[in-house]
Amino acid sequence: MDNNLKKVAILGRPNVGKSSLFNRLARQRDAITSDMSGTTRDVKKRVVTISENRDFEVLDTGGIDYSSELFSKVAEFSLRAAKEADIVIYMVDGKKLPEEEDRELFYQLQELNKPLALVVNKIDNDKEEEKYWNFFEFGAEATFPMSVSHNRYFNDFYKWLEELIPPREESEPLELEASDEADPFGEFISDINDTPQDEDDNEIRVAIIGRVNTGKSSLLNALLQEERSVVSDVAGTTIDPIDESIEYKDSKITFVDTAGIRRRGKIVGIEKYALGRTEAMLEKADIALLMIDATTGVMELDERIAGLIEKFRMGALIVINKWDIRGEKSYEEAVEDIRDELKFLHYAPLITISAKTGMRVHKILDQITDIYGRYKQRIPTSQLNDTVREAISRHHVPSHHGAVVKIKFATQYQTKPPKIALIVNRPNFLHFSYIRYLSNYIRSKFDFEGVPLDIVARKRGERFEEDDEF
């Protein structure tokens, strides 16, 4: 055997698919695979050839498991194989959420300072692809989705191996030539409408929305600290939206107490007119306070009303009212219920209050001014590009059927809400899931709590329309 062959070790906890990947690479079934944890107990080796006669030795190790003395010994052999290898592959089960034991083992392997890929196996169809993004928190230099059993998503994985393993006929490893192209992130994009930053804009329009009788009028009165809006136990007392303004911390906050939004089939006469007024007002609002009744939880109509926040791209605060009479429901249960039902408002903070007793109502004004500050913020282009470059280095932009997709530049071209443009060589091929990954990464670096973040992909020279968003 050629001792100069690169050694590739496959590691992972039991039953994540290591032997199946070994078989796929070796194109033969000599490693026993089964659903029973810990089937592979020693290190199996096989010389493998992939594209352009690239030869390497693949090592299939036993599952890393410290639950018994025997398995602990297997784990010891597995980690020893990783130390001897040139390239390490760590596999996890993509059908499960990331586990702390996997993180610790992966970080232990990172300390070896060797090429290391995180392979998220069992991503068997497009619907399960979202689960793959959960594993980016590991911070791996190379992360690949995979379905070994269905032979899916192998192309990028093979390309990664090809970069690390030289072809047989090359006596020396090939060196990549330095690119003559200037730093693509340093390019200046001249056609983006760079609107001036409104640093002195401190007039905030706030919409109070929610189902009938969730306490909208009571909340307005509590915030204004006086009875300016008629409060009644009869659903629908407030008909016309009522604008009321207060000064707070150098800001002018204007509340619009909306008419109770009713089920479509029950809107008649003046109430139908009031709903039209409400939507017209929402179009001009900056921030929405979404009222949820703690005694009933999220209902179908709550979801439809919450959809108006998405439609008009407002900042958002979820206000859980009647917290003092909620019954036995814990805070954790209430939050879990709301987050599960209103997934599209994942960025909105929550606050529990009692508009009737005034409990925690005073904190809402601070939340409004903080959210508005984030709603109108503009990220400096250099910082934004540093962040996007960092995100891409952690996970490269996926190719599209072999076509290379490159993000050349990023800039924020609008505020209220923040809108970011990506200049891409093939914008139509930038997958929505990668857009979501970038959005989450940008959120992790900059404070956008309570604020929607829109990202558009365009070729250089294309205009950016108001409704171009992901």
Coordinates of N, CA, C and O in Angstrom, one line a residue, residues 340-423:
D340 N -44.7 28.9 18.5 CA -45.1 27.8 17.6 C -46.1 28.3 16.6 O -46.0 27.9 15.4
E341 N -47.1 29.1 17.0 CA -48.2 29.5 16.1 C -47.8 30.7 15.2 O -48.3 30.8 14.1
L342 N -46.9 31.5 15.7 CA -46.5 32.7 14.9 C -45.0 32.6 14.6 O -44.2 33.6 14.9
K343 N -44.6 31.6 13.9 CA -43.2 31.4 13.5 C -42.7 32.5 12.7 O -41.5 32.9 12.8
F344 N -43.5 33.1 11.8 CA -43.0 34.2 10.9 C -42.7 35.5 11.7 O -42.1 36.4 11.2
L345 N -43.1 35.6 13.0 CA -42.7 36.7 13.8 C -41.7 36.3 14.8 O -41.6 36.8 16.0
H346 N -40.8 35.5 14.4 CA -39.7 34.9 15.3 C -38.8 36.1 15.8 O -38.2 35.9 16.9
Y347 N -38.8 37.2 15.1 CA -37.9 38.3 15.5 C -38.5 39.2 16.5 O -37.9 40.1 17.1
A348 N -39.8 39.0 16.8 CA -40.5 40.0 17.7 C -40.4 39.6 19.1 O -40.6 38.4 19.5
P349 N -40.0 40.5 20.0 CA -39.9 40.2 21.4 C -41.3 40.1 22.0 O -42.3 40.5 21.4
L350 N -41.4 39.5 23.2 CA -42.7 39.3 23.9 C -42.7 40.0 25.2 O -41.6 40.1 25.9
I351 N -43.8 40.5 25.7 CA -44.0 41.1 27.0 C -45.3 40.7 27.6 O -46.3 40.7 26.8
T352 N -45.4 40.3 28.8 CA -46.6 39.9 29.5 C -47.1 41.1 30.3 O -46.3 41.6 31.1
I353 N -48.3 41.5 30.2 CA -48.8 42.6 30.9 C -50.3 42.4 31.5 O -50.9 41.4 31.1
S354 N -50.7 43.3 32.2 CA -52.2 43.5 32.5 C -52.5 44.9 32.3 O -52.1 45.8 33.1
A355 N -53.2 45.2 31.2 CA -53.6 46.6 30.9 C -54.5 47.1 32.0 O -54.5 48.3 32.2
K356 N -55.3 46.2 32.6 CA -56.2 46.7 33.6 C -55.6 47.1 34.9 O -55.9 48.2 35.5
T357 N -54.5 46.3 35.4 CA -53.8 46.7 36.6 C -52.6 47.6 36.3 O -52.1 48.1 37.3
G358 N -52.2 47.6 35.1 CA -51.0 48.4 34.7 C -49.7 47.6 34.9 O -48.6 48.2 34.7
M359 N -49.8 46.3 35.2 CA -48.6 45.5 35.4 C -47.7 45.5 34.1 O -48.1 45.1 33.0
R360 N -46.5 46.0 34.3 CA -45.4 46.0 33.3 C -45.7 46.9 32.0 O -45.0 46.9 31.1
V361 N -46.8 47.6 32.1 CA -47.2 48.5 30.9 C -46.1 49.5 30.6 O -45.8 49.8 29.5
H362 N -45.5 50.0 31.7 CA -44.5 51.1 31.5 C -43.3 50.7 30.7 O -42.7 51.5 30.1
K363 N -43.1 49.3 30.7 CA -41.9 48.8 29.9 C -42.1 48.9 28.4 O -41.2 48.8 27.6
I364 N -43.4 49.0 28.0 CA -43.7 49.0 26.6 C -43.2 50.2 25.9 O -42.7 50.1 24.7
L365 N -43.2 51.4 26.5 CA -42.7 52.6 25.9 C -41.2 52.4 25.6 O -40.7 52.9 24.5
D366 N -40.4 51.9 26.5 CA -39.0 51.6 26.3 C -38.8 50.6 25.1 O -37.9 50.8 24.3
Q367 N -39.6 49.6 25.0 CA -39.5 48.6 24.0 C -39.8 49.3 22.6 O -39.1 49.1 21.6
I368 N -40.8 50.2 22.6 CA -41.2 50.9 21.3 C -40.0 51.8 20.8 O -39.6 51.7 19.7
T369 N -39.4 52.6 21.7 CA -38.3 53.4 21.3 C -37.0 52.6 20.9 O -36.3 52.9 19.9
D370 N -36.8 51.5 21.6 CA -35.7 50.6 21.2 C -35.9 49.9 19.9 O -35.0 49.9 19.0
I371 N -37.1 49.4 19.7 CA -37.4 48.7 18.4 C -37.3 49.7 17.2 O -36.7 49.4 16.2
Y372 N -37.8 51.0 17.5 CA -37.7 52.0 16.4 C -36.3 52.3 16.0 O -36.0 52.5 14.9
G373 N -35.4 52.4 17.1 CA -34.0 52.7 16.8 C -33.4 51.6 15.9 O -32.6 51.9 15.0
R374 N -33.8 50.3 16.1 CA -33.3 49.2 15.3 C -34.0 49.2 13.9 O -33.4 48.8 12.9
Y375 N -35.2 49.7 13.8 CA -36.0 49.7 12.6 C -35.4 50.7 11.6 O -35.4 50.5 10.4
K376 N -34.8 51.8 12.1 CA -34.3 52.8 11.2 C -32.7 52.8 11.2 O -32.1 53.6 10.5
Q377 N -32.1 51.8 11.8 CA -30.7 51.7 11.8 C -30.1 51.4 10.4 O -30.7 50.7 9.6
R378 N -28.9 51.9 10.1 CA -28.2 51.5 8.9 C -26.8 51.0 9.2 O -26.1 51.6 9.9
I379 N -26.5 49.8 8.7 CA -25.2 49.2 9.0 C -24.2 49.7 8.0 O -24.5 49.7 6.7
P380 N -23.1 50.2 8.4 CA -22.0 50.6 7.5 C -21.7 49.5 6.5 O -21.6 48.4 6.9
T381 N -21.5 49.9 5.3 CA -21.2 48.9 4.2 C -20.0 48.0 4.5 O -20.1 46.8 4.3
S382 N -19.0 48.6 5.1 CA -17.8 47.9 5.4 C -18.1 46.8 6.4 O -17.6 45.6 6.3
Q383 N -18.8 47.1 7.4 CA -19.2 46.2 8.5 C -20.1 45.1 7.9 O -19.9 43.9 8.3
L384 N -21.0 45.5 7.1 CA -21.9 44.5 6.5 C -21.2 43.5 5.6 O -21.4 42.3 5.7
N385 N -20.2 44.0 4.8 CA -19.5 43.1 4.0 C -18.5 42.2 4.7 O -18.3 41.0 4.4
D386 N -18.0 42.7 5.8 CA -17.1 41.9 6.7 C -18.0 40.7 7.2 O -17.5 39.6 7.3
T387 N -19.2 41.0 7.6 CA -20.1 40.0 8.2 C -20.5 39.0 7.1 O -20.5 37.8 7.4
V388 N -20.8 39.4 5.9 CA -21.2 38.5 4.9 C -20.0 37.7 4.5 O -20.2 36.5 4.2
R389 N -18.8 38.3 4.4 CA -17.6 37.5 4.0 C -17.4 36.4 5.1 O -17.1 35.3 4.8
E390 N -17.6 36.8 6.4 CA -17.4 35.8 7.5 C -18.4 34.7 7.3 O -18.1 33.5 7.5
A391 N -19.7 35.0 7.0 CA -20.7 34.0 6.9 C -20.4 33.0 5.7 O -20.6 31.8 5.9
I392 N -19.9 33.6 4.6 CA -19.6 32.7 3.5 C -18.4 31.9 3.8 O -18.3 30.7 3.3
S393 N -17.4 32.4 4.6 CA -16.3 31.5 4.9 C -16.7 30.3 5.8 O -16.0 29.3 5.7
R394 N -17.7 30.5 6.6 CA -18.2 29.4 7.4 C -19.0 28.4 6.6 O -19.0 27.2 7.0
H395 N -19.7 28.9 5.6 CA -20.4 28.0 4.8 C -20.5 28.6 3.4 O -21.2 29.7 3.2
H396 N -19.8 28.0 2.4 CA -19.8 28.6 1.1 C -21.2 28.6 0.4 O -22.0 27.7 0.7
V397 N -21.3 29.5 -0.5 CA -22.6 29.6 -1.2 C -22.8 28.3 -2.0 O -21.9 27.9 -2.8
P398 N -23.9 27.5 -1.9 CA -24.1 26.3 -2.6 C -24.2 26.6 -4.1 O -24.7 27.6 -4.6
S399 N -23.6 25.7 -4.9 CA -23.7 25.8 -6.4 C -25.1 25.3 -6.8 O -25.8 24.7 -6.0
H400 N -25.5 25.6 -8.0 CA -26.8 25.3 -8.5 C -26.6 24.4 -9.7 O -26.3 24.9 -10.8
H401 N -26.8 23.1 -9.6 CA -26.6 22.1 -10.7 C -25.3 22.3 -11.3 O -25.2 22.4 -12.6
G402 N -24.2 22.5 -10.5 CA -22.9 22.7 -11.1 C -22.5 24.1 -11.4 O -21.3 24.4 -11.6
A403 N -23.5 25.0 -11.4 CA -23.2 26.5 -11.7 C -22.7 27.2 -10.4 O -23.4 27.1 -9.4
V404 N -21.6 27.8 -10.5 CA -21.0 28.5 -9.3 C -21.8 29.8 -9.1 O -22.0 30.6 -10.0
V405 N -22.2 30.0 -7.8 CA -22.9 31.2 -7.4 C -22.0 32.0 -6.5 O -21.5 31.5 -5.5
K406 N -21.8 33.3 -6.9 CA -20.9 34.1 -6.1 C -21.6 35.4 -5.6 O -22.2 36.1 -6.4
I407 N -21.5 35.7 -4.4 CA -21.9 37.0 -3.8 C -20.7 37.9 -3.9 O -19.7 37.7 -3.2
K408 N -20.9 39.0 -4.6 CA -19.7 39.9 -4.8 C -19.7 41.1 -3.9 O -18.7 41.6 -3.6
F409 N -20.9 41.5 -3.4 CA -21.0 42.7 -2.6 C -22.3 42.7 -1.9 O -23.3 42.1 -2.3
A410 N -22.3 43.4 -0.7 CA -23.6 43.6 0.0 C -23.7 45.0 0.5 O -22.6 45.6 0.9
T411 N -24.9 45.6 0.5 CA -25.0 46.9 1.0 C -26.5 47.1 1.5 O -27.4 46.5 0.9
Q412 N -26.7 47.9 2.5 CA -28.0 48.2 2.9 C -28.5 49.4 2.2 O -27.9 50.5 2.2
Y413 N -29.6 49.3 1.4 CA -30.0 50.4 0.6 C -31.3 51.1 1.1 O -31.8 52.0 0.5
Q414 N -31.8 50.6 2.2 CA -33.1 51.3 2.7 C -33.2 51.0 4.2 O -32.7 50.0 4.7
T415 N -33.9 51.9 4.9 CA -34.3 51.6 6.3 C -35.8 51.6 6.4 O -36.5 52.0 5.5
K416 N -36.3 51.3 7.6 CA -37.7 51.2 8.0 C -38.6 50.5 7.0 O -39.4 51.1 6.3
P417 N -38.4 49.2 6.8 CA -37.5 48.3 7.5 C -36.1 48.2 6.8 O -36.0 48.6 5.6
P418 N -35.1 47.7 7.5 CA -33.8 47.6 6.9 C -33.9 46.6 5.7 O -34.4 45.5 5.8
K419 N -33.3 47.1 4.5 CA -33.3 46.2 3.3 C -31.8 46.1 2.8 O -31.1 47.2 2.7
I420 N -31.4 44.9 2.6 CA -30.0 44.7 2.2 C -30.0 44.1 0.8 O -30.8 43.2 0.4
A421 N -29.1 44.6 -0.1 CA -29.0 44.1 -1.4 C -27.7 43.3 -1.5 O -26.6 43.6 -1.0
L422 N -27.8 42.1 -2.1 CA -26.6 41.3 -2.4 C -26.4 41.3 -4.0 O -27.3 41.0 -4.7
I423 N -25.2 41.7 -4.4 CA -24.9 41.7 -5.8 C -24.3 40.3 -6.1 O -23.3 39.9 -5.5

